[in-house]
CSV table of C-alpha atoms in Angstrom, one decimal:
chain,number,residue,atom,x,y,z
A,1,MET,CA,-37.4,60.8,2.3
A,2,ASP,CA,-39.9,58.9,4.5
A,3,ASP,CA,-38.9,57.2,7.8
A,4,THR,CA,-39.0,53.7,6.2
A,5,VAL,CA,-36.4,54.6,3.5
A,6,ALA,CA,-34.3,56.5,6.0
A,7,TYR,CA,-33.8,53.3,8.1
A,8,GLU,CA,-33.0,50.9,5.3
A,9,ALA,CA,-29.2,51.4,5.5
A,10,PRO,CA,-29.0,50.8,9.3
A,11,MET,CA,-31.4,47.8,8.9
A,12,ARG,CA,-29.1,46.3,6.3
A,13,ARG,CA,-26.2,46.7,8.8
A,14,ALA,CA,-28.3,45.1,11.5
A,15,LEU,CA,-29.0,42.2,9.1
A,16,GLU,CA,-25.2,41.8,8.5
A,17,LEU,CA,-24.7,41.6,12.3
A,18,ALA,CA,-27.5,39.1,12.7
A,19,ALA,CA,-25.7,36.7,10.3
A,20,ARG,CA,-22.8,36.5,12.8
A,21,GLY,CA,-25.0,34.6,15.3
A,22,PRO,CA,-25.5,30.8,15.3
A,23,VAL,CA,-28.3,29.2,13.3
A,24,THR,CA,-28.8,26.5,16.0
A,25,GLY,CA,-29.9,26.7,19.6
A,26,GLY,CA,-33.5,27.5,19.1
A,27,ASN,CA,-33.2,31.3,19.1
A,28,PRO,CA,-33.3,33.5,16.0
A,29,GLN,CA,-30.3,35.3,14.5
A,30,VAL,CA,-30.9,38.9,15.4
A,31,GLY,CA,-28.9,42.1,14.8
A,32,CYS,CA,-29.4,45.6,16.2
A,33,VAL,CA,-27.9,49.0,15.7
A,34,LEU,CA,-28.4,52.2,17.7
A,35,VAL,CA,-28.5,55.4,15.7
A,36,ASP,CA,-28.6,59.1,16.8
A,37,ALA,CA,-30.7,61.9,15.5
A,38,THR,CA,-28.4,62.4,12.5
A,39,GLY,CA,-28.8,58.7,11.5
A,40,ALA,CA,-25.2,57.8,12.5
A,41,ILE,CA,-24.7,54.4,14.1
A,42,VAL,CA,-23.4,54.7,17.6
A,43,ALA,CA,-23.5,51.1,18.8
A,44,GLU,CA,-24.0,47.6,17.3
A,45,GLY,CA,-25.0,44.3,18.8
A,46,TRP,CA,-26.1,40.8,17.8
A,47,HIS,CA,-27.3,37.6,19.5
A,48,ARG,CA,-24.6,35.0,20.1
A,49,GLY,CA,-26.8,32.1,21.2
A,50,ALA,CA,-29.1,30.9,23.9
A,51,GLY,CA,-28.4,32.4,27.3
A,52,THR,CA,-26.4,35.3,26.0
A,53,PRO,CA,-27.6,38.9,25.8
A,54,HIS,CA,-30.1,39.6,23.0
A,55,ALA,CA,-29.0,41.9,20.2
A,56,GLU,CA,-30.8,44.9,21.7
A,57,VAL,CA,-29.2,44.4,25.1
A,58,ASP,CA,-25.8,43.8,23.5
A,59,ALA,CA,-26.0,47.1,21.6
A,60,LEU,CA,-27.3,49.0,24.7
A,61,SER,CA,-24.3,47.7,26.7
A,62,LYS,CA,-22.0,49.6,24.4
A,63,VAL,CA,-23.3,53.1,25.2
A,64,SER,CA,-23.4,55.0,28.5
A,65,ASP,CA,-26.6,56.8,27.7
A,66,ALA,CA,-29.2,55.6,25.2
A,67,ARG,CA,-31.7,58.3,25.9
A,68,GLY,CA,-33.0,59.8,22.6
A,69,LEU,CA,-31.5,57.1,20.4
A,70,THR,CA,-33.3,54.9,17.9
A,71,ALA,CA,-32.9,51.1,18.0
A,72,VAL,CA,-33.0,49.5,14.5
A,73,VAL,CA,-33.5,45.7,15.0
A,74,THR,CA,-34.1,42.9,12.5
A,75,LEU,CA,-36.8,41.2,14.6
A,76,GLU,CA,-39.6,42.7,16.8
A,77,PRO,CA,-38.1,43.0,20.3
A,78,CYS,CA,-39.2,40.1,22.6
A,79,ASN,CA,-41.6,40.7,25.4
A,80,HIS,CA,-41.0,37.7,27.7
A,81,THR,CA,-38.6,36.5,30.3
A,82,GLY,CA,-36.6,33.3,29.3
A,83,ARG,CA,-33.0,32.8,30.1
A,84,THR,CA,-32.7,36.6,29.7
A,85,GLY,CA,-35.2,39.5,30.3
A,86,PRO,CA,-37.5,41.0,27.8
A,87,CYS,CA,-35.9,43.3,25.3
A,88,SER,CA,-38.9,45.6,25.2
A,89,GLU,CA,-38.4,46.5,28.8
A,90,ALA,CA,-34.7,47.0,28.4
A,91,LEU,CA,-35.3,49.5,25.6
A,92,ILE,CA,-37.9,51.3,27.6
A,93,ALA,CA,-35.6,51.5,30.7
A,94,ALA,CA,-32.7,52.7,28.6
A,95,GLY,CA,-34.8,55.7,27.3
A,96,VAL,CA,-34.7,54.8,23.6
A,97,THR,CA,-37.3,57.0,21.9
A,98,ARG,CA,-37.9,55.0,18.7
A,99,VAL,CA,-37.7,51.4,17.7
A,100,VAL,CA,-37.6,50.3,14.1
A,101,TYR,CA,-37.9,46.6,13.3
A,102,ALA,CA,-38.3,44.4,10.2
A,103,ALA,CA,-40.0,41.1,10.9
A,104,THR,CA,-42.8,40.4,13.5
A,105,ASP,CA,-42.0,37.8,16.1
A,106,PRO,CA,-44.6,35.0,15.7
A,107,GLY,CA,-43.9,33.5,19.1
A,108,HIS,CA,-46.9,33.2,21.4
A,109,ALA,CA,-44.8,34.0,24.4
A,110,SER,CA,-42.1,36.2,22.9
A,111,GLY,CA,-44.2,38.3,20.6
A,112,GLY,CA,-46.0,41.5,21.6
A,113,GLY,CA,-42.9,43.6,22.1
A,114,ALA,CA,-44.1,46.3,19.7
A,115,ALA,CA,-47.4,46.8,21.6
A,116,ARG,CA,-45.5,47.0,24.9
A,117,LEU,CA,-43.2,49.7,23.5
A,118,ARG,CA,-46.0,51.8,22.1
A,119,ASP,CA,-47.9,51.5,25.5
A,120,ALA,CA,-44.8,53.0,27.1
A,121,GLY,CA,-44.7,55.9,24.7
A,122,VAL,CA,-41.9,54.7,22.4
A,123,ASP,CA,-42.4,55.4,18.7
A,124,VAL,CA,-42.4,52.2,16.7
A,125,ILE,CA,-41.9,51.7,13.0
A,126,ALA,CA,-42.5,48.1,11.7
A,127,GLY,CA,-41.7,46.4,8.4
A,128,VAL,CA,-38.5,48.1,7.3
A,129,LEU,CA,-36.9,45.6,4.8
A,130,ALA,CA,-39.4,43.0,6.1
A,131,ALA,CA,-39.1,40.9,2.9
A,132,GLU,CA,-35.3,40.6,3.1
A,133,VAL,CA,-35.2,39.9,6.8
A,134,SER,CA,-38.1,37.4,6.6
A,135,ALA,CA,-36.3,35.6,3.9
A,136,PHE,CA,-33.2,35.5,6.1
A,137,LEU,CA,-35.2,34.2,9.0
A,138,HIS,CA,-37.5,32.0,7.0
A,139,ILE,CA,-36.6,28.7,8.7
A,140,TRP,CA,-36.9,30.1,12.2
A,141,LEU,CA,-40.1,32.0,11.5
A,142,THR,CA,-41.7,29.0,9.8
A,143,ALA,CA,-40.8,26.7,12.7
A,144,VAL,CA,-42.0,29.0,15.4
A,145,GLY,CA,-45.1,30.0,13.5
A,146,ARG,CA,-46.4,26.5,13.1
A,147,HIS,CA,-45.0,25.0,16.3
A,148,ARG,CA,-42.8,22.3,14.8
A,149,PRO,CA,-39.2,22.2,13.6
A,150,TRP,CA,-38.1,22.8,10.1
A,151,VAL,CA,-37.4,19.3,8.6
A,152,THR,CA,-34.6,18.6,6.1
A,153,VAL,CA,-34.6,15.1,4.6
A,154,LYS,CA,-31.2,14.0,3.4
A,155,TRP,CA,-30.1,11.0,1.3
A,156,ALA,CA,-27.2,10.0,-0.9
A,157,SER,CA,-27.9,7.9,-4.0
A,158,THR,CA,-26.6,7.0,-7.4
A,159,LEU,CA,-28.0,8.7,-10.5
A,160,ASP,CA,-30.5,5.8,-10.8
A,161,GLY,CA,-31.8,6.5,-7.3
A,162,ARG,CA,-30.2,3.6,-5.4
A,163,ALA,CA,-29.0,4.1,-1.8
A,164,ALA,CA,-27.2,0.8,-1.6
A,165,ALA,CA,-26.3,-2.3,-3.7
A,166,ASP,CA,-28.6,-5.3,-3.4
A,167,ASP,CA,-26.2,-6.9,-0.9
A,168,GLY,CA,-26.8,-3.9,1.4
A,169,THR,CA,-23.4,-2.3,0.9
A,170,SER,CA,-23.5,1.5,0.7
A,171,GLN,CA,-20.1,2.8,1.8
A,172,TRP,CA,-19.3,4.9,0.1
A,173,ILE,CA,-21.7,6.0,-2.6
A,174,THR,CA,-20.4,9.6,-2.5
A,175,GLY,CA,-16.9,11.0,-2.2
A,176,THR,CA,-15.1,12.8,0.6
A,177,ALA,CA,-16.2,16.3,-0.3
A,178,ALA,CA,-19.9,15.3,-0.3
A,179,ARG,CA,-19.5,13.4,3.0
A,180,GLN,CA,-17.9,16.5,4.6
A,181,ARG,CA,-20.8,18.6,3.5
A,182,VAL,CA,-23.1,16.2,5.3
A,183,HIS,CA,-21.1,16.9,8.5
A,184,GLU,CA,-21.5,20.6,8.0
A,185,GLN,CA,-25.3,20.2,7.6
A,186,ARG,CA,-25.4,18.1,10.7
A,187,ALA,CA,-23.6,20.9,12.6
A,188,ALA,CA,-26.2,23.4,11.3
A,189,SER,CA,-29.0,21.4,12.8
A,190,ASP,CA,-30.4,21.2,16.3
A,191,ALA,CA,-31.3,17.5,16.1
A,192,ILE,CA,-30.7,14.6,13.7
A,193,LEU,CA,-33.4,11.9,13.3
A,194,VAL,CA,-32.6,8.3,12.6
A,195,GLY,CA,-34.8,5.2,12.7
A,196,THR,CA,-34.1,2.2,14.9
A,197,GLY,CA,-33.5,0.0,11.8
A,198,THR,CA,-30.5,2.2,10.8
A,199,VAL,CA,-29.2,2.2,14.3
A,200,LEU,CA,-29.3,-1.6,14.5
A,201,ALA,CA,-27.8,-2.1,11.0
A,202,ASP,CA,-25.1,0.5,10.9
A,203,ASP,CA,-24.4,1.6,14.5
A,204,PRO,CA,-23.8,5.2,13.4
A,205,SER,CA,-22.2,7.8,15.6
A,206,LEU,CA,-24.1,10.8,14.0
A,207,THR,CA,-21.6,13.3,15.2
A,208,ALA,CA,-20.6,16.3,13.2
A,209,ARG,CA,-16.9,16.2,12.4
A,210,GLY,CA,-14.3,18.3,10.6
A,211,ASP,CA,-11.9,17.3,7.8
A,212,GLY,CA,-9.5,15.8,10.3
A,213,GLY,CA,-12.1,13.8,12.1
A,214,GLU,CA,-12.4,16.3,15.0
A,215,LEU,CA,-15.7,17.1,16.6
A,216,LEU,CA,-17.2,20.4,15.3
A,217,PRO,CA,-18.2,22.9,18.0
A,218,HIS,CA,-21.9,22.3,17.7
A,219,GLN,CA,-23.3,18.7,17.8
A,220,PRO,CA,-26.9,17.9,16.9
A,221,LEU,CA,-29.0,15.9,19.4
A,222,PRO,CA,-29.5,12.4,18.0
A,223,VAL,CA,-33.1,11.4,18.1
A,224,VAL,CA,-34.1,7.7,17.5
A,225,VAL,CA,-37.6,7.2,16.0
A,226,GLY,CA,-39.0,3.8,16.7
A,227,GLU,CA,-40.2,1.5,19.4
A,228,THR,CA,-37.1,-0.7,19.7
A,229,ALA,CA,-34.6,0.3,22.4
A,230,VAL,CA,-31.1,1.4,21.3
A,231,PRO,CA,-28.6,-1.3,22.4
A,232,ALA,CA,-26.5,-0.4,25.4
A,233,THR,CA,-23.3,-0.9,23.4
A,234,ALA,CA,-24.4,1.4,20.5
A,235,ALA,CA,-22.2,4.3,19.5
A,236,LEU,CA,-25.1,6.7,20.0
A,237,HIS,CA,-24.8,6.3,23.8
A,238,ARG,CA,-21.4,8.0,23.5
A,239,HIS,CA,-22.7,11.0,21.5
A,240,PRO,CA,-21.5,14.3,23.0
A,241,ALA,CA,-25.0,15.8,22.8
A,242,GLY,CA,-26.7,12.9,24.5
A,243,LEU,CA,-29.4,10.7,23.1
A,244,LEU,CA,-33.2,10.9,22.8
A,245,GLU,CA,-35.1,7.7,22.3
A,246,THR,CA,-38.7,8.5,21.4
A,247,GLY,CA,-40.2,5.0,21.8
A,248,THR,CA,-42.6,5.8,19.0
A,249,ARG,CA,-43.0,5.8,15.3
A,250,ASP,CA,-45.4,8.8,15.3
A,251,ILE,CA,-43.2,11.3,13.6
A,252,ALA,CA,-45.6,14.2,14.1
A,253,ALA,CA,-45.6,13.5,17.8
A,254,VAL,CA,-41.8,13.4,17.8
A,255,LEU,CA,-41.6,16.8,16.1
A,256,THR,CA,-44.1,18.3,18.5
A,257,ALA,CA,-42.0,17.1,21.4
A,258,LEU,CA,-38.8,18.5,19.8
A,259,ASP,CA,-40.5,21.8,19.4
A,260,ALA,CA,-41.3,21.9,23.1
A,261,ARG,CA,-37.5,21.5,23.7
A,262,GLY,CA,-36.8,24.6,21.6
A,263,ILE,CA,-35.5,22.6,18.6
A,264,ARG,CA,-36.1,24.5,15.4
A,265,ARG,CA,-34.0,22.6,12.8
A,266,VAL,CA,-34.2,18.8,12.3
A,267,TYR,CA,-32.0,16.8,9.9
A,268,VAL,CA,-33.5,13.4,8.8
A,269,GLU,CA,-30.7,10.9,8.1
A,270,GLY,CA,-32.4,7.6,8.9
A,271,GLY,CA,-32.5,5.6,5.7
A,272,PRO,CA,-35.3,5.0,3.2
A,273,THR,CA,-37.9,3.8,5.7
A,274,LEU,CA,-37.8,7.0,7.9
A,275,ALA,CA,-37.3,9.3,4.9
A,276,SER,CA,-40.3,7.8,3.1
A,277,ALA,CA,-42.4,8.1,6.2
A,278,VAL,CA,-41.6,11.7,6.7
A,279,ILE,CA,-42.2,12.6,3.1
A,280,ALA,CA,-45.5,10.6,2.9
A,281,SER,CA,-46.7,12.4,6.0
A,282,GLY,CA,-46.1,15.8,4.4
A,283,LEU,CA,-43.6,16.8,7.0
A,284,ALA,CA,-40.6,17.4,4.8
A,285,ASP,CA,-39.7,21.1,4.3
A,286,GLU,CA,-36.5,20.7,2.4
A,287,PHE,CA,-34.4,18.0,0.7
A,288,ALA,CA,-30.7,17.6,0.6
A,289,VAL,CA,-30.0,15.0,-2.1
A,290,TYR,CA,-26.4,13.9,-2.8
A,291,LEU,CA,-26.0,12.4,-6.2
A,292,ALA,CA,-23.1,10.2,-7.2
A,293,PRO,CA,-22.2,9.6,-10.9
A,294,ALA,CA,-22.8,5.9,-10.6
A,295,LEU,CA,-25.4,3.3,-11.4
A,296,LEU,CA,-26.4,0.3,-9.2
A,297,GLY,CA,-29.7,-0.9,-10.4
A,298,GLY,CA,-31.5,-3.3,-8.1
A,299,THR,CA,-34.1,-2.8,-5.4
A,300,ARG,CA,-32.4,-0.6,-2.8
A,301,LEU,CA,-34.1,2.7,-3.6
A,302,ALA,CA,-33.3,5.9,-1.7
A,303,VAL,CA,-37.0,6.5,-1.1
A,304,GLY,CA,-39.7,3.9,-0.8
A,305,ASP,CA,-43.5,3.9,-1.1
A,306,LEU,CA,-45.0,7.4,-0.7
A,307,GLY,CA,-48.6,6.3,-1.3
A,308,ILE,CA,-48.5,7.7,-4.8
A,309,THR,CA,-50.5,5.8,-7.4
A,310,THR,CA,-50.5,8.1,-10.4
A,311,ILE,CA,-48.2,10.8,-11.9
A,312,ALA,CA,-50.8,13.5,-11.0
A,313,GLU,CA,-50.0,12.9,-7.3
A,314,ALA,CA,-46.2,13.4,-7.7
A,315,ARG,CA,-44.6,15.5,-5.0
A,316,ARG,CA,-43.3,18.4,-7.0
A,317,LEU,CA,-40.2,20.2,-5.8
A,318,ALA,CA,-38.5,23.5,-6.5
A,319,ILE,CA,-34.7,23.3,-6.7
A,320,THR,CA,-33.1,26.0,-4.6
A,321,SER,CA,-29.5,25.2,-5.4
A,322,ILE,CA,-27.2,22.8,-7.1
A,323,GLU,CA,-23.6,22.4,-6.0
A,324,GLN,CA,-20.8,20.2,-7.3
A,325,LEU,CA,-18.7,18.5,-4.6
A,326,GLY,CA,-15.8,16.7,-6.2
A,327,GLU,CA,-17.5,14.4,-8.6
A,328,ASP,CA,-20.8,14.5,-6.8
A,329,LEU,CA,-23.8,16.9,-6.8
A,330,LEU,CA,-25.7,18.3,-3.9
A,331,VAL,CA,-29.3,19.2,-5.0
A,332,MET,CA,-31.2,21.3,-2.5
A,333,ALA,CA,-35.0,21.5,-3.1
A,334,ARG,CA,-38.2,22.4,-1.3
A,335,PRO,CA,-41.8,21.2,-1.9
A,336,THR,CA,-43.8,23.5,-4.2
A,337,HIS,CA,-46.8,22.5,-2.1
A,338,HIS,CA,-47.4,20.2,0.9
A,339,ALA,CA,-49.6,17.3,1.4
A,340,PRO,CA,-51.7,17.7,4.6
A,341,GLU,CA,-49.4,17.2,7.6
A,342,GLY,CA,-49.8,13.8,9.2
A,343,SER,CA,-51.6,12.4,6.2
């Protein structure tokens, strides 16, 4: 049995541990196990969110002596000082003799841990279960690798694609189960984007709430795209995560600024104008489409002009999941190819 196969079982355990961590907060979900010379796991750790010990340090804290152990970790140990110190240095100081990891850290500042470990004489094995771990970390790896957040565009519509009746009424197109799933998706996002038109027309709160109306533990930062100031009396000023007014319609610039704040997941919930602009710019990575079994007709489409003039230019999507929520459907889809970003 080669070394790669020998470490697959502990790597799968590390991946299970990684899934316990939060998807929000800017940092990746990472798990780590320490194994001895027989391959037995002697300690486990995972990252619990920004500012808390990283998975490697969490695992190291559970043994009195790590000399001679092997660290099996889902992501290449970091090599920079942020809110916590570099994991590469912690592993070296602890006397770990081998580090096995799955996915390479694409971060300009955080990457390079493997090289630092090798320079210190630590044996490093890379790529164990790389495909599985990379699929698990796909959103985070994509966001960090291209220096902008992952963007999910959400809308709710009737089967004929209408987001509202011609008189403007839209509450409620979907039922309670679908609306609750929206709150769950908000809570799994770092920021929620809305246009100034929606703010002025609907005065949304954009909080993530539970079945009983209670605030969920994580709240996305509301980000208003547009040049019009949010009225002082707007509900968004009372949002528990604060409020970011961008003062611009330049969506690409907004996403760049959010990336600089460590925001990796963005949920677009700003109505047809904003949704259409994001899609037309080639900046949508995923779609969350809630479909109600109803027909409205009329002109209030869920998505407006995308600059498409012929069927050959259609934005083709790959459906990743379909879920029934009460009488409604949630269709999750991703582009099969992108238009050039910022087009």
